[in-house]
PDB file of C-alpha atoms in Angstrom:
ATOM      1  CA  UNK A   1      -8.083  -3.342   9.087  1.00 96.00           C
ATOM      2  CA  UNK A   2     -10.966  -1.305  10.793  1.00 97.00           C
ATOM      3  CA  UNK A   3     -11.364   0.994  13.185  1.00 97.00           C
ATOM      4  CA  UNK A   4     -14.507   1.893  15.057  1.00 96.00           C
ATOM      5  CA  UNK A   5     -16.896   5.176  15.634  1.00 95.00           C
ATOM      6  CA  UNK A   6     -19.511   5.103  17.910  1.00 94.00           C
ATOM      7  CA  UNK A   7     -20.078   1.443  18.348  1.00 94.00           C
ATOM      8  CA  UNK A   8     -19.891   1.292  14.515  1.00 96.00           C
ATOM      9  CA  UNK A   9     -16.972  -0.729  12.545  1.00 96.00           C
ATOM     10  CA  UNK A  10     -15.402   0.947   9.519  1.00 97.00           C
ATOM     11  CA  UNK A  11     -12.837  -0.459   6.933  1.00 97.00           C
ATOM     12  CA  UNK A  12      -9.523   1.537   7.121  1.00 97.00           C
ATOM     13  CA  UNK A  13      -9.941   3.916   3.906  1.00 98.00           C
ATOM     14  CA  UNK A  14      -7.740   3.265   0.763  1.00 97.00           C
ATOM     15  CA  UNK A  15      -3.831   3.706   1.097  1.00 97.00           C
ATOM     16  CA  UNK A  16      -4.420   2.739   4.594  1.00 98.00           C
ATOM     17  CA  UNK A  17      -3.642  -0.284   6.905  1.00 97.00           C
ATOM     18  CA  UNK A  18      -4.836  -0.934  10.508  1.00 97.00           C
ATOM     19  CA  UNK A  19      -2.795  -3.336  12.303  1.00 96.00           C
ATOM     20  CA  UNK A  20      -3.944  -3.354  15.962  1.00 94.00           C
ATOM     21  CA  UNK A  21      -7.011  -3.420  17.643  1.00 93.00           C
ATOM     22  CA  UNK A  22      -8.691  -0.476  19.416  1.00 94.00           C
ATOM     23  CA  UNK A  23      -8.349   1.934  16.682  1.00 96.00           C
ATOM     24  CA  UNK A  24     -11.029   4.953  16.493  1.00 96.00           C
ATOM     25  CA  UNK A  25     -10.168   7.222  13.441  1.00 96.00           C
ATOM     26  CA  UNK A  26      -9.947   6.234  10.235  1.00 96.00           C
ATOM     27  CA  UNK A  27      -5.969   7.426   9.852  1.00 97.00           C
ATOM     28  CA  UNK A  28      -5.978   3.862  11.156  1.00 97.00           C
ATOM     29  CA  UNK A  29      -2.497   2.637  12.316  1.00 97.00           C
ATOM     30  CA  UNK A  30      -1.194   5.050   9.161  1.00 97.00           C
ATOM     31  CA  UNK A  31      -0.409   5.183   5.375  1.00 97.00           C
ATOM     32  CA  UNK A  32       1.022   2.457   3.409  1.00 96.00           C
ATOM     33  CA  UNK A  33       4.800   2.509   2.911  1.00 94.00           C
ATOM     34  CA  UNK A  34       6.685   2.821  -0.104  1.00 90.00           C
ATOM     35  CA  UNK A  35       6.817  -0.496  -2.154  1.00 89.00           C
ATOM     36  CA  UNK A  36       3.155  -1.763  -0.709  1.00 93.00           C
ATOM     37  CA  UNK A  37      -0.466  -1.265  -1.422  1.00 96.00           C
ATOM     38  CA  UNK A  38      -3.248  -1.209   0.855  1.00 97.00           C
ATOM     39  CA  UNK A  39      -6.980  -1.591  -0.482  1.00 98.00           C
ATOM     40  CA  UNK A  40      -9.757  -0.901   1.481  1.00 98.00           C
ATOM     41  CA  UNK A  41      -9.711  -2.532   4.820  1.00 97.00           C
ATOM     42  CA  UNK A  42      -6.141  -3.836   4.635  1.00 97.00           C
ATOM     43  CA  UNK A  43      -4.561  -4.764   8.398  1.00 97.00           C
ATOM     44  CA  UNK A  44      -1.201  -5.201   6.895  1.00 96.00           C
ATOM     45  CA  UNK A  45       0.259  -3.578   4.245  1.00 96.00           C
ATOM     46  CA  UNK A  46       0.805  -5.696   0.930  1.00 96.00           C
ATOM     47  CA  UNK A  47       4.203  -5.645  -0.954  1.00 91.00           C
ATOM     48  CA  UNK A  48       4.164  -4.929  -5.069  1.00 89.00           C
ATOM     49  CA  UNK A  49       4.863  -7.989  -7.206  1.00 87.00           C
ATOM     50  CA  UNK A  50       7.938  -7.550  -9.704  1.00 82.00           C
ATOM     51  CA  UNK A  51       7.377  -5.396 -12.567  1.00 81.00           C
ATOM     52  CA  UNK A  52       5.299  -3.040 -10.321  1.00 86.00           C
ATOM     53  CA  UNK A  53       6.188  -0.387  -7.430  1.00 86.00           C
ATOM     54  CA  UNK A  54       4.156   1.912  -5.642  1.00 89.00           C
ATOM     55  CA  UNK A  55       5.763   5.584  -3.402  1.00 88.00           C
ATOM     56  CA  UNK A  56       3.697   5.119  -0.773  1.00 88.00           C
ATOM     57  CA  UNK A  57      -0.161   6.041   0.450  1.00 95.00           C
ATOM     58  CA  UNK A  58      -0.627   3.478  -2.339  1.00 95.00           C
ATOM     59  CA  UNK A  59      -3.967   1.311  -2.586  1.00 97.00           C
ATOM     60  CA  UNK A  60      -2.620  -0.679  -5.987  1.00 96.00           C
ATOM     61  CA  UNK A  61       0.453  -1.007  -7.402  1.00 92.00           C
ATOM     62  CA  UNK A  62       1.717   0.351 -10.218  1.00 88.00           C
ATOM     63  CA  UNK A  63       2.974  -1.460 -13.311  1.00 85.00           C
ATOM     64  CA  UNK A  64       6.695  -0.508 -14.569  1.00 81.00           C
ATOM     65  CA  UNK A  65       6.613   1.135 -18.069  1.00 75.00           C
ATOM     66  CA  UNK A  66       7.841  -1.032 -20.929  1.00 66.00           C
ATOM     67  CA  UNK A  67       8.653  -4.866 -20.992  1.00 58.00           C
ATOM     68  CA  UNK A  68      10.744  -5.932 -17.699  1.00 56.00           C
ATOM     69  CA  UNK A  69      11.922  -9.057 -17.952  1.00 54.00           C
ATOM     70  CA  UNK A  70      14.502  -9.365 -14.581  1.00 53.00           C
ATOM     71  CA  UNK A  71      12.559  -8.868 -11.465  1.00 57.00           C
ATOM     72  CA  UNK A  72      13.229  -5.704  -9.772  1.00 55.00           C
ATOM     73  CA  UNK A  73      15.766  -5.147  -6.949  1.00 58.00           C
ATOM     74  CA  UNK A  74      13.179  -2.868  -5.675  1.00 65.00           C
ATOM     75  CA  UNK A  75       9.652  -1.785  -5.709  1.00 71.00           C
ATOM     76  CA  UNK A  76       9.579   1.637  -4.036  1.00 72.00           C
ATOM     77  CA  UNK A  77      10.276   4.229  -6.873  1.00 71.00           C
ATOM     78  CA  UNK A  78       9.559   4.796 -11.023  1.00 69.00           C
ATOM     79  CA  UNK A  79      13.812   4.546 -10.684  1.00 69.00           C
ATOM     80  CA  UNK A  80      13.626   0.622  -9.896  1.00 70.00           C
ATOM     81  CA  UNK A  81      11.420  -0.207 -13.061  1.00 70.00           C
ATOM     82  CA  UNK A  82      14.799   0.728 -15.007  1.00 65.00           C
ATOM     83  CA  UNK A  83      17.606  -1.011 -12.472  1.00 58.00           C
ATOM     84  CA  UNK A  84      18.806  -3.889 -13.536  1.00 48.00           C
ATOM     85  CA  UNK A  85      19.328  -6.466 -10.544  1.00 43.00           C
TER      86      UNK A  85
END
């Protein structure tokens, strides 16, 4: 995702996604939800692989404490690294 100043392109910041076109501040289209990432210059936000979740504004994942071996029902809380699915 970008988004353009001044005839200039720019990467949509970290914990950011820009999913249209036209876009002139770099809020970009908005933050990542809860159970995504979004690195620099993401148009669409990414979802967390099992074992990891992320709370949102996220530009990695982050890896559930301790050894998970059932993959999660969920990825958008510390909470789901401890559900059982």
């Amino acid at each position: 995702g970008t988004y353009c100043q001044n005839g200039i392109s720019y990467a949509c910041p970290k914990g950011k996604y820009g999913n249209s076109t036209g876009l002139t501040y770099p809020s970009c289209s908005g933050w990542c939800p809860r159970s995504f990432y979004c690195p620099e210059g993401t148009s669409s936000p990414i979802q967390c692989p099992p074992g990891y979740f992320s709370v949102g504004a996220a530009y990695e994942c982050s890896l559930c404490p301790g050894n998970i071996g059932t993959d999660l029902p969920c990825q958008d809380s510390l909470t789901c690294c401890f559900t059982a699915s």
